[in-house]
XYZ file of C-alpha atoms in Angstrom:
232
model
C -3.018 -3.076 31.160
C -5.791 -2.568 28.573
C -6.959 0.944 27.719
C -10.570 1.464 26.561
C -10.885 2.628 22.940
C -7.125 2.355 22.441
C -5.607 0.798 19.291
C -2.346 -1.134 19.416
C -0.622 -1.755 16.075
C 1.869 -4.635 16.176
C 4.548 -4.792 13.471
C 6.852 -7.834 13.439
C 9.965 -7.323 11.348
C 12.848 -9.497 10.223
C 15.481 -7.902 7.969
C 12.946 -5.358 6.754
C 15.048 -2.203 6.694
C 14.122 -1.420 3.067
C 10.390 -1.454 3.801
C 9.845 -0.642 7.472
C 9.640 3.154 7.263
C 6.983 3.017 4.532
C 4.919 0.527 6.544
C 4.968 2.787 9.609
C 4.129 5.817 7.461
C 1.069 4.012 6.083
C -0.094 3.535 9.697
C 0.449 7.206 10.521
C -1.554 8.317 7.472
C -4.708 6.551 8.655
C -7.669 8.692 9.689
C -7.904 6.642 12.894
C -4.736 7.297 14.871
C -3.157 4.415 16.786
C -2.493 4.744 20.488
C 0.773 2.870 20.104
C 2.896 1.162 17.471
C 4.817 -1.842 18.780
C 7.731 -2.877 16.579
C 9.100 -6.347 17.355
C 12.466 -6.991 15.709
C 12.785 -10.760 15.326
C 16.583 -10.932 15.325
C 17.267 -8.839 12.213
C 20.826 -8.759 10.889
C 20.392 -5.826 8.479
C 19.854 -2.115 9.226
C 16.416 -2.600 10.797
C 17.602 -1.362 14.213
C 18.972 1.848 12.687
C 15.696 2.496 10.855
C 13.772 1.833 14.067
C 16.002 4.279 15.966
C 15.225 7.020 13.445
C 11.508 6.277 13.664
C 11.613 6.408 17.460
C 13.456 9.717 17.355
C 10.730 11.251 15.176
C 7.693 9.617 16.792
C 8.716 9.658 20.436
C 6.580 7.555 22.746
C 4.132 6.541 20.015
C 6.510 3.855 18.720
C 8.032 1.191 20.935
C 10.924 -0.844 19.510
C 11.766 -4.222 21.045
C 14.488 -6.606 19.877
C 14.239 -10.366 20.428
C 16.420 -13.280 19.287
C 15.040 -14.811 16.113
C 12.041 -16.981 16.973
C 9.720 -16.555 13.994
C 6.719 -14.353 13.187
C 4.329 -16.144 15.548
C 6.594 -15.535 18.542
C 7.115 -11.915 17.478
C 3.365 -11.289 17.307
C 2.850 -12.986 20.672
C 5.540 -10.721 22.133
C 3.704 -7.713 20.732
C 0.402 -8.927 22.165
C 1.990 -9.309 25.603
C 3.107 -5.670 25.480
C -0.024 -4.213 23.881
C -2.311 -1.992 25.975
C -5.149 -1.568 23.514
C -8.729 -2.755 23.441
C -8.259 -3.040 19.670
C -5.412 -4.931 17.996
C -4.149 -4.640 14.420
C -1.154 -6.318 12.798
C 0.965 -5.154 9.875
C 3.977 -6.956 8.454
C 6.935 -4.642 7.950
C 6.977 -5.132 4.177
C 3.258 -4.461 3.654
C 1.157 -1.287 3.621
C -2.268 -0.068 4.634
C -4.174 1.886 1.971
C -5.941 5.138 2.809
C -8.689 4.802 5.460
C -7.971 1.099 5.886
C -8.457 1.338 9.643
C -11.536 3.524 9.278
C -13.550 0.977 7.312
C -12.537 -1.806 9.675
C -13.524 0.179 12.750
C -16.865 1.106 11.180
C -17.708 -2.572 10.647
C -16.717 -3.642 14.163
C -18.549 -0.805 15.863
C -21.694 -1.475 13.843
C -21.995 -4.942 15.396
C -20.956 -5.334 19.054
C -21.059 -9.132 18.651
C -18.305 -9.148 16.036
C -14.859 -10.096 17.307
C -12.861 -9.780 14.082
C -13.278 -7.862 10.823
C -11.279 -8.855 7.742
C -10.849 -6.770 4.599
C -9.546 -7.805 1.208
C -5.889 -7.930 0.184
C -4.386 -6.415 -2.947
C -1.147 -7.851 -4.320
C 1.283 -5.153 -5.407
C 4.815 -5.272 -6.730
C 7.914 -4.167 -4.873
C 8.702 -0.879 -3.211
C 6.553 1.238 -5.546
C 3.405 -0.266 -4.093
C 1.863 3.101 -3.224
C 1.227 4.017 -6.875
C -2.606 3.989 -7.212
C -2.469 3.179 -10.921
C -0.275 0.181 -10.195
C -2.600 -0.933 -7.392
C -5.622 -1.076 -9.711
C -3.767 -3.376 -12.067
C -3.115 -5.980 -9.382
C -5.634 -8.527 -8.200
C -7.350 -8.649 -4.837
C -8.370 -11.608 -2.733
C -10.018 -12.460 0.572
C -8.162 -14.695 2.974
C -6.730 -15.051 6.475
C -4.209 -12.211 6.187
C -3.608 -10.747 9.631
C -2.681 -7.327 8.269
C -6.125 -6.962 6.690
C -7.948 -7.505 9.983
C -8.978 -5.682 13.130
C -9.379 -7.650 16.355
C -11.021 -7.045 19.676
C -8.401 -7.709 22.342
C -10.698 -10.132 24.167
C -10.648 -12.578 21.236
C -7.049 -13.549 22.031
C -8.081 -14.442 25.561
C -10.545 -16.945 24.068
C -8.459 -18.327 21.211
C -4.946 -17.813 22.532
C -1.994 -16.444 20.629
C -0.085 -17.745 17.617
C 1.683 -21.110 17.624
C 5.424 -20.311 17.905
C 6.294 -23.770 16.569
C 4.995 -22.670 13.157
C 7.309 -20.586 10.973
C 4.557 -20.239 8.362
C 0.779 -20.751 8.213
C 0.532 -19.522 11.812
C -2.181 -17.107 10.683
C -4.236 -19.900 9.088
C -3.822 -21.959 12.253
C -5.117 -19.080 14.405
C -8.165 -18.467 12.216
C -9.022 -22.180 12.192
C -8.882 -22.266 15.987
C -11.025 -19.130 16.130
C -13.661 -20.699 13.872
C -13.652 -23.867 15.966
C -14.438 -21.745 19.031
C -17.323 -19.995 17.313
C -15.611 -16.616 17.046
C -17.617 -14.195 14.902
C -15.536 -13.017 11.933
C -16.907 -10.753 9.205
C -15.421 -10.297 5.750
C -15.881 -6.808 4.290
C -15.435 -5.893 0.600
C -12.971 -3.029 1.114
C -9.267 -3.525 0.395
C -7.521 -2.993 3.733
C -4.042 -4.385 3.018
C -1.478 -3.974 0.256
C 0.670 -7.099 0.171
C 4.005 -6.289 -1.416
C 5.535 -9.020 -3.535
C 9.295 -8.655 -3.731
C 12.392 -10.820 -3.880
C 12.923 -10.996 -0.116
C 9.341 -12.046 0.558
C 9.714 -15.044 -1.747
C 12.971 -16.473 -0.396
C 11.455 -19.016 2.000
C 11.411 -22.621 0.878
C 8.009 -23.489 -0.558
C 8.174 -27.170 0.400
C 8.509 -26.580 4.182
C 5.776 -23.931 3.974
C 3.467 -26.349 2.179
C 4.215 -29.045 4.747
C 3.385 -26.679 7.597
C 0.095 -25.781 5.929
C -0.759 -29.483 5.698
C 0.191 -29.884 9.355
C -2.106 -27.000 10.333
C -5.041 -28.429 8.371
C -4.438 -31.932 9.770
C -4.433 -30.642 13.348
C -7.661 -28.737 12.748
C -9.309 -31.879 11.375
C -8.106 -33.852 14.397
C -9.559 -31.282 16.787
C -12.892 -31.321 14.989
C -13.099 -35.122 14.855
C -11.679 -35.679 18.322
C -9.259 -38.299 17.031
C -5.798 -38.496 15.530
C -5.699 -38.390 11.731
C -3.011 -40.679 10.237
């Protein structure tokens, strides 16, 4: 069931016990309050469940915690989408943060243009757990790109584009944005920084070669769809 004017925040997490509480706190500190926070635990083996229990105890019905066997971030986000009740959808990875008024600037852009389906802010790279230090933030670079946590989505856009490809363990966000562009979805980039991407040891443990291969696979499939033929 979709509720008018209601924001659903979806947080996928895998072994994110060291970062999860800070991510949720950055959501709660926004000027625009979410209607629900959906936490999808993608088969964590650390203390994520214990952290989630404490958050649920303090937040009550605002936070919903769901455990699933490990299936990857795309499947976790799809699970969250299936549970979400909001007209508006936002994603935040458990090891990232939203800066002050991140949601506010995104909502302002979407509401200013009823034809917009997605608004994307900029991303600032920050280091480790001390990412909330403003002085440290200014020293790190920002970039624009298909980072789901920097965006705000109208719920209806997922009915047109579909969800995330669960076969992809990386680059699933790039794949979704390519499919959205191919379908003529209106996406606006705004200059405000709306996501703090925390670089830390755990976030860099995936193998770069498989990730690069999946990115190539995503780009190849997009080219095939555009050309209507199989690319060798």
